[in-house]
Short mmCIF file of C-alpha atoms in Angstrom, two decimals:
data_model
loop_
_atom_site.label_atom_id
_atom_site.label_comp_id
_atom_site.label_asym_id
_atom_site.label_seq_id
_atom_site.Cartn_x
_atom_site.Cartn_y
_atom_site.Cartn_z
CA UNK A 1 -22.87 -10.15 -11.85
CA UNK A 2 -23.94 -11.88 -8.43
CA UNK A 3 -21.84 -13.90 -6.08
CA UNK A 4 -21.51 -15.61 -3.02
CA UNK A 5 -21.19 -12.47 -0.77
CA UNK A 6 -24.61 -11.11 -2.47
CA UNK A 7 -26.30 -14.22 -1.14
CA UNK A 8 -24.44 -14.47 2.00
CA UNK A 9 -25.80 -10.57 2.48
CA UNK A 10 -29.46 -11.27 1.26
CA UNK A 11 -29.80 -14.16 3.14
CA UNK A 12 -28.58 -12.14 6.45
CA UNK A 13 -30.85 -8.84 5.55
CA UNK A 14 -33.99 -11.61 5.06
CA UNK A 15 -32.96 -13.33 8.46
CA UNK A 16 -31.82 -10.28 11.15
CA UNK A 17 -33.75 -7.05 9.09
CA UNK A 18 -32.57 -5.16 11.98
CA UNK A 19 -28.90 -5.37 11.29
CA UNK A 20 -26.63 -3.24 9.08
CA UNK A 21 -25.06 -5.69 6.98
CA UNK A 22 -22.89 -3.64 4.88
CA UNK A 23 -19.51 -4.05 6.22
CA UNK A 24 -20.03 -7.35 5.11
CA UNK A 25 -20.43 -6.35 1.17
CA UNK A 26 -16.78 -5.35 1.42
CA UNK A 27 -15.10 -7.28 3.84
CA UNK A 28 -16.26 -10.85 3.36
CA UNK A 29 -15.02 -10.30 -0.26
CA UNK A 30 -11.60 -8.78 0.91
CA UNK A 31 -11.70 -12.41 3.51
CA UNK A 32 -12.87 -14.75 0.13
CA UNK A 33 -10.07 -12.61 -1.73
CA UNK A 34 -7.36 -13.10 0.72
CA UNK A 35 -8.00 -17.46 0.67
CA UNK A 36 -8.17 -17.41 -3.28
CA UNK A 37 -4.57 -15.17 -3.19
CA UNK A 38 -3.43 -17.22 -0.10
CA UNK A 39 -4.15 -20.78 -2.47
CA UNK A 40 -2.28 -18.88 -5.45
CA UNK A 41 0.59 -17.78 -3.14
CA UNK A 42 1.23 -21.51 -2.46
CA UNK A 43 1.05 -22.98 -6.30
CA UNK A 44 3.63 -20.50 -6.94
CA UNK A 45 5.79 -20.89 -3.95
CA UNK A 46 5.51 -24.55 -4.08
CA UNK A 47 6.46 -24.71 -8.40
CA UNK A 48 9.60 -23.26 -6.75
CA UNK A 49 9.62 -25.82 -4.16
CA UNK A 50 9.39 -23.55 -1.70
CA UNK A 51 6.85 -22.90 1.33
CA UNK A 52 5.36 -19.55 2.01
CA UNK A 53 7.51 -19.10 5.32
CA UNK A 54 11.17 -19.42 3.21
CA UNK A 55 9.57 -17.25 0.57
CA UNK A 56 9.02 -14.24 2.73
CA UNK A 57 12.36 -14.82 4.68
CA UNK A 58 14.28 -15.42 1.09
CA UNK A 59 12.71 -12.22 -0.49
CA UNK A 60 13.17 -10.16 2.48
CA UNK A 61 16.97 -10.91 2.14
CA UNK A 62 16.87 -10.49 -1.85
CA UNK A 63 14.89 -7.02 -1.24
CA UNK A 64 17.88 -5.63 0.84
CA UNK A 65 20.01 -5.47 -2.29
CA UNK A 66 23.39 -6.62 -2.53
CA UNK A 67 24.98 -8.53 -0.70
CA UNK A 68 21.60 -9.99 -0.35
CA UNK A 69 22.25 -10.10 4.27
CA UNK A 70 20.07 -8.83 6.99
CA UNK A 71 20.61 -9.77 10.95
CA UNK A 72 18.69 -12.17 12.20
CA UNK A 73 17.13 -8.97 14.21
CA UNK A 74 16.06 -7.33 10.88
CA UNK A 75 14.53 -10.39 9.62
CA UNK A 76 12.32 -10.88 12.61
CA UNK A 77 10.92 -6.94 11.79
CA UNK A 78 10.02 -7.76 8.24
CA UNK A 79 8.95 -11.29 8.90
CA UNK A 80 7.06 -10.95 12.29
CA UNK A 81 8.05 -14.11 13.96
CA UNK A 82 9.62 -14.59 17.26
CA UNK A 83 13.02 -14.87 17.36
CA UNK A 84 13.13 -18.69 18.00
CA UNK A 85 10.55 -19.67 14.85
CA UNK A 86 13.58 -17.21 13.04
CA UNK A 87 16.75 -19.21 14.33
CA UNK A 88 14.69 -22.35 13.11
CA UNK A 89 13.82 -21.00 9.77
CA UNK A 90 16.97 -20.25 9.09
CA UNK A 91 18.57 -23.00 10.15
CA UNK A 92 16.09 -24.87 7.52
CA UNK A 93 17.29 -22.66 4.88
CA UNK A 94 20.52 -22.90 6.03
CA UNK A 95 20.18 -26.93 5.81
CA UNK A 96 18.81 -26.66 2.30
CA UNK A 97 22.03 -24.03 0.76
CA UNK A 98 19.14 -21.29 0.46
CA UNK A 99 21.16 -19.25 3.15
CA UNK A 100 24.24 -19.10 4.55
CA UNK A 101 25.61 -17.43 8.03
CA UNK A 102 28.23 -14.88 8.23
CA UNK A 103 30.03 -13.53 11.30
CA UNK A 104 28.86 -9.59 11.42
CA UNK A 105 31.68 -7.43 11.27
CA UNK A 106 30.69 -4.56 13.07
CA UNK A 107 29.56 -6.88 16.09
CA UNK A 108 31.83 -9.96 16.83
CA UNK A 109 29.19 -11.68 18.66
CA UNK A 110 26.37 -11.05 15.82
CA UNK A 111 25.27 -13.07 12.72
CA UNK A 112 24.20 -12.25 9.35
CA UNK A 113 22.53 -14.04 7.65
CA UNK A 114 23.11 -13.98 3.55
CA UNK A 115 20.74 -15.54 0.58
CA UNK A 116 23.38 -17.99 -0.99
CA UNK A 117 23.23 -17.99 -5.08
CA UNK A 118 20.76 -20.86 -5.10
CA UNK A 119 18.44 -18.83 -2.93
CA UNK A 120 18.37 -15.82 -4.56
CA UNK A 121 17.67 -17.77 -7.62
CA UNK A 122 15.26 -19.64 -6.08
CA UNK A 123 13.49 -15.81 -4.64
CA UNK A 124 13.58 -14.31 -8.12
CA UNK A 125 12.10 -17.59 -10.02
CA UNK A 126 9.24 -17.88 -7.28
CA UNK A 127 8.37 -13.87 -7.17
CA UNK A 128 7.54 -14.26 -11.33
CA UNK A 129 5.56 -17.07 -10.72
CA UNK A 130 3.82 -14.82 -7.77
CA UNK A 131 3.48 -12.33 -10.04
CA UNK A 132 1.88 -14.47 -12.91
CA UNK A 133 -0.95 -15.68 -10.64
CA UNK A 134 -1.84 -12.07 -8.94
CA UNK A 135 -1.51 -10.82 -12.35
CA UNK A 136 -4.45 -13.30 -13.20
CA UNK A 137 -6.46 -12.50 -9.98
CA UNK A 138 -6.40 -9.15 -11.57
CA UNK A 139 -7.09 -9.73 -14.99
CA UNK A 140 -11.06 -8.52 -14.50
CA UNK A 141 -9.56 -5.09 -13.67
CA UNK A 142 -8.61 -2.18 -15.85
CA UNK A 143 -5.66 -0.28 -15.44
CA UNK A 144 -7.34 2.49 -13.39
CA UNK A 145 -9.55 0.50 -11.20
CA UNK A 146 -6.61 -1.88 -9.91
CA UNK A 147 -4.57 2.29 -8.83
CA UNK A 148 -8.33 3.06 -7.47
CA UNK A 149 -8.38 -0.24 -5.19
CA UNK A 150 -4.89 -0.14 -4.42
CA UNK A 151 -5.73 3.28 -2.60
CA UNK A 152 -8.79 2.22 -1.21
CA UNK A 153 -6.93 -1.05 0.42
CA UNK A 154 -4.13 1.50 1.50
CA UNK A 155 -6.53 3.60 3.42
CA UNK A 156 -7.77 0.78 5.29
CA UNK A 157 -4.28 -1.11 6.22
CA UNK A 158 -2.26 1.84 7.08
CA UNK A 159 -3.41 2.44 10.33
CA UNK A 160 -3.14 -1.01 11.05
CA UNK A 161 0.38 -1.27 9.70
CA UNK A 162 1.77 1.91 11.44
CA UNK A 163 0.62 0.81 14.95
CA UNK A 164 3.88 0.93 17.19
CA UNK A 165 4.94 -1.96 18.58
#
């Protein structure tokens, strides 16, 4: 089966002969992956009426377990936004009864900030309709090749995730 990336690489080994196109067998794909996933991401999010940015602040709250909080400090590490976009996310979510803030009680100056009802319902309902459309996007792959690919994918984002800082 031939696609785009097959003629994207012939046309290039035709044209420039002297170049090693390889990487480009594998990573153009992973690029034309990530936009068909990044297009799925938002028809789920947005069934939910949700947009990508409240999904990954909403499910990083829902993935701390009960009582659903994280400081605004913690959400910037799993969200990787500066701490102003933060205070103005989630004063949005705030605004639309997805989240609510709590004093901290371990630091009387501090915040926490806790998924209200709504947006943990809101988290769960738009993570199964995530689910349902990579769930498709995987649907040409057995069993065993999506545990192969998952490792192969691990080996190359790991050092990229574990850089400090």
């Amino acid at each position: 089966m031939e696609d785009e990336v097959d003629r994207l690489v012939a046309a290039w080994r035709r044209e420039r002969p002297d170049l090693d196109v390889e990487p480009l067998e594998v990573l153009s794909r992973v690029s034309r992956l990530a936009r068909h996933l990044d297009r799925a991401r938002r028809l789920a999010f947005s069934e939910h009426g949700l947009e990508p940015w409240e999904f990954d602040v909403l499910t990083s709250l829902r993935r701390a377990g009960a009582p659903y909080q994280l400081s605004p400090g913690q959400l910037l590490t799993q969200t990787l936004v500066t701490s102003g976009t933060m205070t103005n996310r989630i004063d949005r979510l705030a605004k639309k009864g997805l989240v609510e803030r709590l004093p901290d009680p371990s630091d009387r100056r501090g915040v926490l900030v806790r998924l209200t009802p709504e947006g943990r319902d809101r988290a769960d309902q738009s993570l199964a309709g995530l689910l349902a459309q990579e769930r498709a996007i995987l649907a040409q792959l057995s069993a065993a090749e999506r545990v192969d690919l998952a490792g192969l994918l691990r080996q190359l984002t790991a050092p990229f995730d574990n850089i400090p800082g």
